[in-house]
CSV table of C-alpha atoms and ligand atoms in Angstrom, one decimal:
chain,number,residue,atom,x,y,z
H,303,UNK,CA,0.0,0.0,0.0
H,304,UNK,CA,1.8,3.5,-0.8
H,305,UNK,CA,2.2,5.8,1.8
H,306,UNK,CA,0.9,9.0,0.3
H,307,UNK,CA,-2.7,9.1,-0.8
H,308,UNK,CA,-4.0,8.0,-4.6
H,309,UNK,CA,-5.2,11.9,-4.7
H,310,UNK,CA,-1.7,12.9,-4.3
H,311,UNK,CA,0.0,9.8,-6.3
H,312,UNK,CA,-2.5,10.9,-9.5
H,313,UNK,CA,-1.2,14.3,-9.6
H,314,UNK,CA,1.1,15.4,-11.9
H,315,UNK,CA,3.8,18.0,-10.7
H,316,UNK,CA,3.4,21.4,-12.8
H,317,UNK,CA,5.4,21.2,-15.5
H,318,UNK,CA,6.1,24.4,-15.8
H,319,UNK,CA,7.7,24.5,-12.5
H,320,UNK,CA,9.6,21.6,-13.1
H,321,UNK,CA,10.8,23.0,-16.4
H,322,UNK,CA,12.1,26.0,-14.5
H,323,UNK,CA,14.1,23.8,-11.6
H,324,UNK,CA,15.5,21.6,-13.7
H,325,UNK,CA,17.1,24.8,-15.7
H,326,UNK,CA,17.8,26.0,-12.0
H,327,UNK,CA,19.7,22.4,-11.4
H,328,UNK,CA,21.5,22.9,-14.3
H,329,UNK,CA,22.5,26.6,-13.9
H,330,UNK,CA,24.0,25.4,-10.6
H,331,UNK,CA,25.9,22.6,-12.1
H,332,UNK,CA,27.8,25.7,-13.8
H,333,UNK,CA,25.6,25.6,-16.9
H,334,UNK,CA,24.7,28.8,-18.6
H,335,UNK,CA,20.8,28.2,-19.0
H,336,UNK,CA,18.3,30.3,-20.7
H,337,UNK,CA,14.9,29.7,-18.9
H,338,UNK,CA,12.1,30.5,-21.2
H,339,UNK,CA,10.2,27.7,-19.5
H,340,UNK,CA,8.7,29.8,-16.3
H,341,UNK,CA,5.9,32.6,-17.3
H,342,UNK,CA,7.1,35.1,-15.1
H,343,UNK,CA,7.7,38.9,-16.4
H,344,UNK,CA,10.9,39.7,-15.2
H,345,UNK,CA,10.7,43.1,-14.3
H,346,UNK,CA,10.6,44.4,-10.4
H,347,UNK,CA,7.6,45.5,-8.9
H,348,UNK,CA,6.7,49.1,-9.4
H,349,UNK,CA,7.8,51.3,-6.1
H,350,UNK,CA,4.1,52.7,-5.1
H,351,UNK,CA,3.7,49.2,-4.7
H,352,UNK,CA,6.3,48.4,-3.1
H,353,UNK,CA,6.6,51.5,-0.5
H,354,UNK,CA,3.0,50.7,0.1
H,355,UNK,CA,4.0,47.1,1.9
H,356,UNK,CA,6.7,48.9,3.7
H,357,UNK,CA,3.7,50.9,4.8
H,358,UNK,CA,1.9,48.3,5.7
H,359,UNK,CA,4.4,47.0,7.7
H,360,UNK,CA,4.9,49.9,9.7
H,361,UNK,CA,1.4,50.8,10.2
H,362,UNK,CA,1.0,47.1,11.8
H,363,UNK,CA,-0.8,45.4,9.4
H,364,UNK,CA,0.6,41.9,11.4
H,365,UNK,CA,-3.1,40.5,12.0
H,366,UNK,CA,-5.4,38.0,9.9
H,367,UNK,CA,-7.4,39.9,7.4
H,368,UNK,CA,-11.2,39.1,7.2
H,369,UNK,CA,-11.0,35.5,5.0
H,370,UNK,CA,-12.5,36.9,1.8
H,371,UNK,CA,-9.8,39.9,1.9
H,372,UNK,CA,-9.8,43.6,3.5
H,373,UNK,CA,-13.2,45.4,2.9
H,374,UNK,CA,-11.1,48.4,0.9
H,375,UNK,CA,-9.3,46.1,-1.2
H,376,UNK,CA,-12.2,44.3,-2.1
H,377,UNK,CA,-13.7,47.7,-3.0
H,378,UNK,CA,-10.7,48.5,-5.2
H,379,UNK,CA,-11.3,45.5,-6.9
H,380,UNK,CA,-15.0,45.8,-7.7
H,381,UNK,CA,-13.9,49.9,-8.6
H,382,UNK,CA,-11.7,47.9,-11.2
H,383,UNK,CA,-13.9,45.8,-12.3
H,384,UNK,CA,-16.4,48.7,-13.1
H,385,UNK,CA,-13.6,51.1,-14.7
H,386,UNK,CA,-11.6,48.9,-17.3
H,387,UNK,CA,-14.4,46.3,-17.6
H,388,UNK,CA,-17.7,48.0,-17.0
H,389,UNK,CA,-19.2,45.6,-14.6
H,390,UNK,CA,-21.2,45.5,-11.6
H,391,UNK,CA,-19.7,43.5,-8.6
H,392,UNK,CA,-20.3,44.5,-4.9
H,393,UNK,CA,-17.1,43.3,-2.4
H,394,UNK,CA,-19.4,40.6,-1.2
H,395,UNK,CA,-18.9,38.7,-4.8
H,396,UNK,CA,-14.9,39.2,-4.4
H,397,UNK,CA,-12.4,37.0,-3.0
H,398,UNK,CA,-8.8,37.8,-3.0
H,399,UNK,CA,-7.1,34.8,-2.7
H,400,UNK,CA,-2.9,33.3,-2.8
H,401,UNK,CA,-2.6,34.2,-6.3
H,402,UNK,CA,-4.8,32.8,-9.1
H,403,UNK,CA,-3.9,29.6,-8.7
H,404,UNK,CA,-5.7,29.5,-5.6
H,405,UNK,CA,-8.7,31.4,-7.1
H,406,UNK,CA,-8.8,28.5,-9.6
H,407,UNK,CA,-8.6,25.3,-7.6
H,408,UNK,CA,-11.5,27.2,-4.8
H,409,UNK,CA,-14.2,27.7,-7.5
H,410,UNK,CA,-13.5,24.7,-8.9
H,411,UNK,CA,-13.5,22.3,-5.7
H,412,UNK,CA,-16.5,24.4,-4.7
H,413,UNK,CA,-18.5,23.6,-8.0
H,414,UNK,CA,-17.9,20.3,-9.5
H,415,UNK,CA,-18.4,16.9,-8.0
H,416,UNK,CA,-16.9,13.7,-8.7
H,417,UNK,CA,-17.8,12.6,-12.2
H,418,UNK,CA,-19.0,15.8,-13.1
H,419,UNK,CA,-17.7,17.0,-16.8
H,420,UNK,CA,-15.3,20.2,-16.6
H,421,UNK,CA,-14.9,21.6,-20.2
H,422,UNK,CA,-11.1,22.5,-21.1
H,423,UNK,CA,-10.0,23.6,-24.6
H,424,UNK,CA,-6.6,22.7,-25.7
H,425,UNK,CA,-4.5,23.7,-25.3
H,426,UNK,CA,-5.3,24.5,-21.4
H,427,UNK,CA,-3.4,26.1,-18.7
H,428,UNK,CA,-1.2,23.3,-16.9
H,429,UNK,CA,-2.9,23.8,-13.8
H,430,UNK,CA,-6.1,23.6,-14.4
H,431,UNK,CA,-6.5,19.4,-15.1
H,432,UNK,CA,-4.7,19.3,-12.1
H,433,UNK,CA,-7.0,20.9,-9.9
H,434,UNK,CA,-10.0,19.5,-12.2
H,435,UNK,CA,-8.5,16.0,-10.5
H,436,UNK,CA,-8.1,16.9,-7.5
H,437,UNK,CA,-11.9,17.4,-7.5
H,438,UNK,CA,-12.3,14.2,-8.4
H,439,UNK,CA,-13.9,15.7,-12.0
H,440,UNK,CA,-13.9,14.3,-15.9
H,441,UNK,CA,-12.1,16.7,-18.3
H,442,UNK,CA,-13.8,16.6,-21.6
H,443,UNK,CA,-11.4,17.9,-23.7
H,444,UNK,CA,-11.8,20.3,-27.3
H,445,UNK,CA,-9.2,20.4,-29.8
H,446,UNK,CA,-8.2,23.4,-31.7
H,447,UNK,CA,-6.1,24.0,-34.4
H,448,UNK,CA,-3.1,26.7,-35.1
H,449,UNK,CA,-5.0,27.6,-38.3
H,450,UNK,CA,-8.0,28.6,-36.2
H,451,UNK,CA,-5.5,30.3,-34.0
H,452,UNK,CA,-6.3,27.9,-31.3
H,453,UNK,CA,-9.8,29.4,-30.6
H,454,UNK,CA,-12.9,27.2,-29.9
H,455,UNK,CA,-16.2,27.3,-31.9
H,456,UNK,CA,-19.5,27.6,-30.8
H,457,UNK,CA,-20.6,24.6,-32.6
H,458,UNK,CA,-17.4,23.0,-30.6
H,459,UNK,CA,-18.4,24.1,-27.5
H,460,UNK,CA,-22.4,23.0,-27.8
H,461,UNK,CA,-21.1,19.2,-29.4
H,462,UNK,CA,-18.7,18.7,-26.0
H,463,UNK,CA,-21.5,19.5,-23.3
H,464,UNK,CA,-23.6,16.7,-21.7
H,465,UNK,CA,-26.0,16.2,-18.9
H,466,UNK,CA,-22.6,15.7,-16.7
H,467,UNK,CA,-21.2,19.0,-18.0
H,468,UNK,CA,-20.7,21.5,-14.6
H,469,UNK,CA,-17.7,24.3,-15.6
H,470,UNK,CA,-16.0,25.3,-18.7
H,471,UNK,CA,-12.7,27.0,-18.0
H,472,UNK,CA,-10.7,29.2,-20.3
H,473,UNK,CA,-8.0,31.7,-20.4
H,474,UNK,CA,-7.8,34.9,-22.8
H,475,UNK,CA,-5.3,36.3,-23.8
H,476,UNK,CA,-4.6,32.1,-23.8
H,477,UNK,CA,-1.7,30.5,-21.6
H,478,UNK,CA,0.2,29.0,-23.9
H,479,UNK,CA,-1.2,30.6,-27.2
H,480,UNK,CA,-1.2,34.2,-26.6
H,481,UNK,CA,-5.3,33.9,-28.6
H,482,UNK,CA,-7.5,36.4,-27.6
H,483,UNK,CA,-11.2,35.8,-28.0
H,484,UNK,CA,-12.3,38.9,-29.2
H,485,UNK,CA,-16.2,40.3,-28.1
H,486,UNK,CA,-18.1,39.0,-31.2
H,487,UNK,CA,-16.7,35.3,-30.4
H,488,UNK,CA,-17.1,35.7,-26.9
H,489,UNK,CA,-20.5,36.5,-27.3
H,490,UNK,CA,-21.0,33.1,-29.6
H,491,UNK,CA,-19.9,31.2,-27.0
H,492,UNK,CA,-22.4,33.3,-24.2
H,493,UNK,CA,-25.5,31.9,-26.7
H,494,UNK,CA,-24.2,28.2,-26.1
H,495,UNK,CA,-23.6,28.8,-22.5
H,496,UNK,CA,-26.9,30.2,-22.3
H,497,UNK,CA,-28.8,26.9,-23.5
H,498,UNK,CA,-27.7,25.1,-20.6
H,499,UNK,CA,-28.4,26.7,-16.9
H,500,UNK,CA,-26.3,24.3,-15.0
H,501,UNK,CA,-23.0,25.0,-16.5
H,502,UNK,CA,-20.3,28.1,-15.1
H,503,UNK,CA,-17.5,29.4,-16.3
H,504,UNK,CA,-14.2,30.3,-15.1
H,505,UNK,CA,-13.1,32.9,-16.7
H,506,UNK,CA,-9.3,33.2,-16.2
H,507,UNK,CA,-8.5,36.7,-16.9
H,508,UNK,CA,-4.6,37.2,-15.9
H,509,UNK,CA,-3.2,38.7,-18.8
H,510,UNK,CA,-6.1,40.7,-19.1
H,511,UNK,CA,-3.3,43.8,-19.3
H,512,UNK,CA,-0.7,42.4,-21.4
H,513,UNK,CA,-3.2,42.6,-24.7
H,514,UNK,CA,-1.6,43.7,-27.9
H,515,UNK,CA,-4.5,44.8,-29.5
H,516,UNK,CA,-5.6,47.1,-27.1
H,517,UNK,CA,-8.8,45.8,-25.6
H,518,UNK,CA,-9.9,43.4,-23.5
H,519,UNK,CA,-13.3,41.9,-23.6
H,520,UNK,CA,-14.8,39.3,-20.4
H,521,UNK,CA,-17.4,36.9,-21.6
H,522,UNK,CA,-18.8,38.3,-18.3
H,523,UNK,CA,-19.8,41.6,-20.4
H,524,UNK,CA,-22.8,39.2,-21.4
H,525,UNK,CA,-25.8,40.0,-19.1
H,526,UNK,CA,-27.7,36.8,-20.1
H,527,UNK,CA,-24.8,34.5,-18.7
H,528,UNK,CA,-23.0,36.9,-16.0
H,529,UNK,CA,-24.9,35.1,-13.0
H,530,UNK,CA,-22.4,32.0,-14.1
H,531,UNK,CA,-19.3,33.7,-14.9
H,532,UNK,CA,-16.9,33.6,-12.7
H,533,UNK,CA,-14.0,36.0,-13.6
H,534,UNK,CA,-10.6,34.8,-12.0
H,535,UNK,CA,-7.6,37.7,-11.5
H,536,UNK,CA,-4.4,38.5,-9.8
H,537,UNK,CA,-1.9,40.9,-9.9
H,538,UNK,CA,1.1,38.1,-10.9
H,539,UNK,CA,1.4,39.4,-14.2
H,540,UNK,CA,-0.2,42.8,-15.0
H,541,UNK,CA,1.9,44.3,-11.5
H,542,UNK,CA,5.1,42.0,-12.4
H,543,UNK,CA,3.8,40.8,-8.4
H,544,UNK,CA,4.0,36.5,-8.9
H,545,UNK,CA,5.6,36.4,-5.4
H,546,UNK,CA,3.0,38.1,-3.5
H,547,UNK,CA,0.7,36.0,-4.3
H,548,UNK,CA,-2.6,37.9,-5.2
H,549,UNK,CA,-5.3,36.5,-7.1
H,550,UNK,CA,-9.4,37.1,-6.9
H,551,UNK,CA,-12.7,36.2,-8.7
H,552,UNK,CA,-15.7,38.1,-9.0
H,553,UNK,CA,-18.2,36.2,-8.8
H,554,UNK,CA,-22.1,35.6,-7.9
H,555,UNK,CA,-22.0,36.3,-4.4
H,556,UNK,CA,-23.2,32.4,-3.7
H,557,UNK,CA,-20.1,31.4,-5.4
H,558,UNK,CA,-18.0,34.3,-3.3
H,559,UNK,CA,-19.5,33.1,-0.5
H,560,UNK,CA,-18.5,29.0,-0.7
H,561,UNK,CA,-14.9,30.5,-2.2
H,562,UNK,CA,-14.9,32.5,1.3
H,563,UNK,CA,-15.6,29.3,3.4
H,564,UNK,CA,-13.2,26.8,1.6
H,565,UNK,CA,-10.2,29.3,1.9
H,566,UNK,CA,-11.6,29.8,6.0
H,567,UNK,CA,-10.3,25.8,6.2
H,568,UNK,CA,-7.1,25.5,3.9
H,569,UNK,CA,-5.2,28.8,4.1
H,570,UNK,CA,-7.3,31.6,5.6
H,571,UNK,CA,-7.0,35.4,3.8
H,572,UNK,CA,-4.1,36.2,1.8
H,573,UNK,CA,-1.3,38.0,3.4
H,574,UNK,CA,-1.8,41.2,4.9
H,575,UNK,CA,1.1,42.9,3.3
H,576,UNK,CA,0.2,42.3,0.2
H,577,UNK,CA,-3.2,42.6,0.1
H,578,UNK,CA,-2.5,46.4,1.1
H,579,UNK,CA,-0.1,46.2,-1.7
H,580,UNK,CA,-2.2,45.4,-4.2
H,581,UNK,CA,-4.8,47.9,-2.9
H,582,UNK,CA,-2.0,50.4,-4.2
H,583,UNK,CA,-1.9,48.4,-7.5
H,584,UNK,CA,-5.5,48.4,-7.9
H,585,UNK,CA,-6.2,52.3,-7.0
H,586,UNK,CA,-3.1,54.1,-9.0
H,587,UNK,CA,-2.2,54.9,-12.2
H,588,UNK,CA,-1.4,51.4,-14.8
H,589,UNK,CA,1.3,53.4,-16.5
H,590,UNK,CA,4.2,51.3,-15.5
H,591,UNK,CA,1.9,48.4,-16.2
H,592,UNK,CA,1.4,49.7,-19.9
H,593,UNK,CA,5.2,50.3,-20.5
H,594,UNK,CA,5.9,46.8,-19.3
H,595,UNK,CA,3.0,45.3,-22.0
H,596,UNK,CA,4.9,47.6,-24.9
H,597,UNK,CA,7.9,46.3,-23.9
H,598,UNK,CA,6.5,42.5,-23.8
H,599,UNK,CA,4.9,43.6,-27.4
H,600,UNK,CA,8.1,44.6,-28.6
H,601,UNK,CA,9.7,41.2,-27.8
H,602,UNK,CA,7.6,39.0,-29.2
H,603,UNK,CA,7.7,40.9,-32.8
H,604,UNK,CA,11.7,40.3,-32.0
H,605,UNK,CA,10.8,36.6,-31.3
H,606,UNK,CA,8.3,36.0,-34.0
H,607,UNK,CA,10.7,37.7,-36.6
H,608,UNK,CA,13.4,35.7,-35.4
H,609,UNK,CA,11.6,32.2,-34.9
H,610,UNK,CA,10.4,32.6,-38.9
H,611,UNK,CA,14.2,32.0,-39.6
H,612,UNK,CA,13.9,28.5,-38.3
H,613,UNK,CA,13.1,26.0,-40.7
H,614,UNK,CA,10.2,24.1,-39.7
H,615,UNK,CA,8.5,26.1,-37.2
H,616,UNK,CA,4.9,26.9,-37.6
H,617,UNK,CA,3.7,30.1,-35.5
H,618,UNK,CA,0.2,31.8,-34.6
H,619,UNK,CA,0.7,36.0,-33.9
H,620,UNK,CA,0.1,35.7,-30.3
H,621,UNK,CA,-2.3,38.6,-29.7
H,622,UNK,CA,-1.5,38.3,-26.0
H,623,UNK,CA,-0.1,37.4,-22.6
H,624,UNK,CA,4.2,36.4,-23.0
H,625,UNK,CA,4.2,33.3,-24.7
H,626,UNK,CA,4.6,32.0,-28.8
H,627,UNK,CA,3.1,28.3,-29.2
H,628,UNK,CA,5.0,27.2,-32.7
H,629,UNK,CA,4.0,23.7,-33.8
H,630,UNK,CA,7.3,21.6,-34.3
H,631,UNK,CA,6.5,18.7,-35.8
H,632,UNK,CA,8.7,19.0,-38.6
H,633,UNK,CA,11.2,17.9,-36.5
H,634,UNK,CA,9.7,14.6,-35.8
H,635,UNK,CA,11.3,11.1,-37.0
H,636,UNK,CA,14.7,13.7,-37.2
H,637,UNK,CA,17.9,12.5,-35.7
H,638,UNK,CA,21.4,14.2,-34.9
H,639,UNK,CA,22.8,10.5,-34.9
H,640,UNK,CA,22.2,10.4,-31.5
H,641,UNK,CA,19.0,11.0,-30.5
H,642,UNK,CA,16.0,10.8,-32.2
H,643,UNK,CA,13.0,13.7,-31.7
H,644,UNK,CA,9.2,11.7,-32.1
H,645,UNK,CA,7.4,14.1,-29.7
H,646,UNK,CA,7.4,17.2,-28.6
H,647,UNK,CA,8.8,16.4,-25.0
H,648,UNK,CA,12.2,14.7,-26.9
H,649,UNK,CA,12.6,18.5,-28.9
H,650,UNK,CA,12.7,20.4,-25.4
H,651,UNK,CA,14.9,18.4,-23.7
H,652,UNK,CA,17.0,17.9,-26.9
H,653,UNK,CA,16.9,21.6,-26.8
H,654,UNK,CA,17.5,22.1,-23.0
H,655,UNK,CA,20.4,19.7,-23.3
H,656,UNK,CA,22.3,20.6,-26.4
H,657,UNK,CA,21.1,24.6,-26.1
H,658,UNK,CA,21.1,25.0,-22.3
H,659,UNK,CA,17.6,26.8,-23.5
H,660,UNK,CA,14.4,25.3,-21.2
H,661,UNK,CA,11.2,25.3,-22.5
H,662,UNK,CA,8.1,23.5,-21.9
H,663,UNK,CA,7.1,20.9,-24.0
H,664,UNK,CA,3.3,21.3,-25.7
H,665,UNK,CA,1.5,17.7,-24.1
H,666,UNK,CA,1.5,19.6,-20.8
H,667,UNK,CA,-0.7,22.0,-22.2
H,668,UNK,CA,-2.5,18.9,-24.0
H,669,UNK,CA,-1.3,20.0,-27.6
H,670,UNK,CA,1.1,17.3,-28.8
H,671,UNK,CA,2.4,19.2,-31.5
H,672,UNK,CA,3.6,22.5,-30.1
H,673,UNK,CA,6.1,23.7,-27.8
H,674,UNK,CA,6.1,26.7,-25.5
H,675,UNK,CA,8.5,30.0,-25.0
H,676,UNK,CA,7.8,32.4,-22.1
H,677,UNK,CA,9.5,35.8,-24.0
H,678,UNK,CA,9.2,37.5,-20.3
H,679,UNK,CA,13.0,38.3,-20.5
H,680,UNK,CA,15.6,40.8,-22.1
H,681,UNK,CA,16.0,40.5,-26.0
H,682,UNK,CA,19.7,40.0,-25.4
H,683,UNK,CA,18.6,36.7,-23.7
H,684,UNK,CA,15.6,36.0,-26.2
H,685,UNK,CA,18.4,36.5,-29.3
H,686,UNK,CA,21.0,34.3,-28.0
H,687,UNK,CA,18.3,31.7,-27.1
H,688,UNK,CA,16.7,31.6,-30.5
H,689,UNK,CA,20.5,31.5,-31.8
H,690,UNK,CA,21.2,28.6,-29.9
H,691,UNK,CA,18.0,27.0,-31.1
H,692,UNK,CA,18.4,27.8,-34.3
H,693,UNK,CA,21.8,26.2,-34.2
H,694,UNK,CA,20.7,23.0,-32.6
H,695,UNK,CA,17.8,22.6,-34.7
H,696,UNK,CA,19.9,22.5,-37.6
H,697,UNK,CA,21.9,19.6,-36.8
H,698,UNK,CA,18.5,17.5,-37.0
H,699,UNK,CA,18.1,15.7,-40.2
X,1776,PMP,N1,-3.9,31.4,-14.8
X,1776,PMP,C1,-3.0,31.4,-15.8
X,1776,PMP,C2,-3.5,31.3,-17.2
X,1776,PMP,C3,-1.6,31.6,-15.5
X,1776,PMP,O1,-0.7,31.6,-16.5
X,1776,PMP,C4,-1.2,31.7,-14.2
X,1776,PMP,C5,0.3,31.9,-13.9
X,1776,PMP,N2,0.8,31.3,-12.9
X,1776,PMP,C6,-2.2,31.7,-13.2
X,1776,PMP,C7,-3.5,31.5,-13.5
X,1776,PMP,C8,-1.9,31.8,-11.7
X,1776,PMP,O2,-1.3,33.0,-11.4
X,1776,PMP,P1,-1.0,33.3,-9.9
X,1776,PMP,O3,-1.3,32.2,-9.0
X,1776,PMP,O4,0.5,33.7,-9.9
X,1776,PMP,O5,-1.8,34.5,-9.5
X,1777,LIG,N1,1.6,30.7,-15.0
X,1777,LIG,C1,3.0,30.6,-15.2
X,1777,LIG,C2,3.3,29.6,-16.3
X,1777,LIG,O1,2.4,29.1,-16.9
X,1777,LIG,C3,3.8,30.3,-13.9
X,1777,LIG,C4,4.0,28.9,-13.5
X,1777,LIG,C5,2.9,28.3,-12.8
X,1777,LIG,O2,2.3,28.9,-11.9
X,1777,LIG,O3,2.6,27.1,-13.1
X,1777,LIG,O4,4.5,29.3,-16.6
């Protein structure tokens, strides 16, 4: 009998996070890595913010905020809500949790029960089969293609829902595409979700600010679905703040309200000092935020423009979030003479260990045909990356 539980013996570790300490193993073995496996901007976190947790800390914030987060940060979050999205949430249909991540698994252990159908187009956000298992749910998968730009149809959509079918969970701009659903597909996919009351939606909104084509549309904006929407937010990528761990939902308040109770038994509120952080995030100007979008813009014309060099390499234009998707298998049944790439997984390690470059393969994203670049780093490093690929790639034949 094994020691640890089946729940924790059937989950998979992130691979994302593994991509990114195996480059760290290697870098400490002496090895000069490029990690374009983590999606993590890599700029520091604008001073307001910062000198408002030193505030924070001064003004003896050292106590447990209310579970569901402070009152005023819950306000600056529904002020949000109302002034880049126009939308109505009160404080009592926010939750600020531990980053998104924990946004994600509460609505999702709150909602679906074992055997109950959780919709996921590929290719997904690692994390979100994971925490699918952990509640003991089906995935029920939808294919897209590169050609469609990865984007799911309506018609796609109504085919994959059953009597079983409880949440459909998405991402735009898309972790690991870059896709943006713009408002005229969004609202296609509202019309399905309307035919059937019993399913919600998580609508997983991170890179909401790092848009390239200048607006951002919710699938919440549709008034005939917004009672089961559930928008999921953080401050991880649009405040370059992934280690203060911010995320939220706005949500029917019945939803806030079970959210506010799970979090109560696993982890209680998120910290204090950076909750009164990200109320300074939330309530000042986005300008830094903006720079560091035309500066993750800028990049990926540099990576896109470089990666069309590469022989083989089929690429979407990412419309959003830090990340190009190129399918790769051209290189499959190629060789060097010593090894030999037949899936996606071979071509990232073949490229971490002859390029020192880490990347994440495309299956853990469920696309077996793709793999994925995080560009959240300097062009100096994207250009000797791509270099390096370039180079190794071309000894497969
Ligand atoms: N959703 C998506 C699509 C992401 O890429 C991430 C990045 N980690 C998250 C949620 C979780 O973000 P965090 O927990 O850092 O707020
Ligand atoms: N969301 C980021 C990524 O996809 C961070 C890693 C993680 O949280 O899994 O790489």
């Amino acid at each position: 009998m094994s020691k640890l539980s089946d729940r924790i013996n059937r989950l998979n570790e992130s691979e994302t996070i593994k991509m990114s300490r195996i480059s760290r193993e290697l870098s400490e073995k002496g090895h000069d890595v490029i990690n374009l496996s983590l999606g993590e901007p890599d700029f520091d976190t604008p001073t307001h913010i910062k000198e408002a947790a030193k505030k924070a800390i001064d003004d003896g914030y050292s106590h447990y905020p209310p579970i569901s987060g402070y009152l005023d940060v819950r306000q600056a979050v529904a002020a949000k809500f109302k002034r880049e999205n126009n939308l109505d949430y009160t404080p009592q249909q926010i939750v600020i949790s531990t980053g998104a991540k924990q946004s994600i698994a509460n609505v999702v252990l709150c909602l679906l029960n074992p055997g109950e159908e959780i919709i996921l187009p590929e290719p997904y956000w690692v994390s979100y089969v994971e925490i699918a298992k952990l509640a003991e749910g089906v995935p029920v998968y939808i294919p897209t293609t590169i050609e469609a730009d990865f984007k799911i149809t309506p018609e796609q959509l109504r085919e994959a829902i059953t009597p079983k079918t409880k949440l459909l969970v998405f991402s735009t701009p898309c972790n690991p595409t870059g896709s943006v659903y713009s408002k005229d597909e969004l609202e296609a996919l509202a019309k399905v979700v309307a035919e059937f009351p019993d399913l919600y939606i998580i609508s997983d909104e991170i890179y909401e600010h790092i848009n390239f084509i200048g607006k951002h549309d919710s699938i919440a904006q549709f008034d005939f679905i917004k009672d089961r929407v559930i928008i999921v937010n953080g401050l991880s990528k649009a405040f370059a703040m992934t280690g203060w761990r911010i995320g939220y939902i706005g949500a029917p308040e019945w939803i806030a309200k079970a959210c506010d109770k799970m979090q109560g038994q696993f982890t209680s509120a998120a910290c204090s000092i950076a909750e009164r952080a990200a109320l300074a995030a939330l309530s000042m100007d986005i300008t830094p935020t903006l720079l560091m979008r035309d500066e993750f813009r800028k990049r990926r014309d540099l990576v896109l423009n470089l990666m069309k060099e590469i022989p083989g390499l089929k690429l979407n234009e990412p419309k959003g979030a830090f990340y190009v998707f190129p399918d790769i298998t051209y290189y499959f049944g190629k060789t060097d003479g010593t090894t030999t790439i037949n899936t996606a997984h071979d071509l990232s390690m073949y490229i971490l260990n002859n390029a020192y470059v880490s990347i994440v393969s495309g299956e853990a994203f469920g696309d077996k045909n793709c793999i994925r670049f995080s560009y959240a780093t300097s062009e100096d490093k994207l250009i000797e990356a791509i270099k390096r690929i370039k180079n190794v790639l071309a000894k497969l034949h």
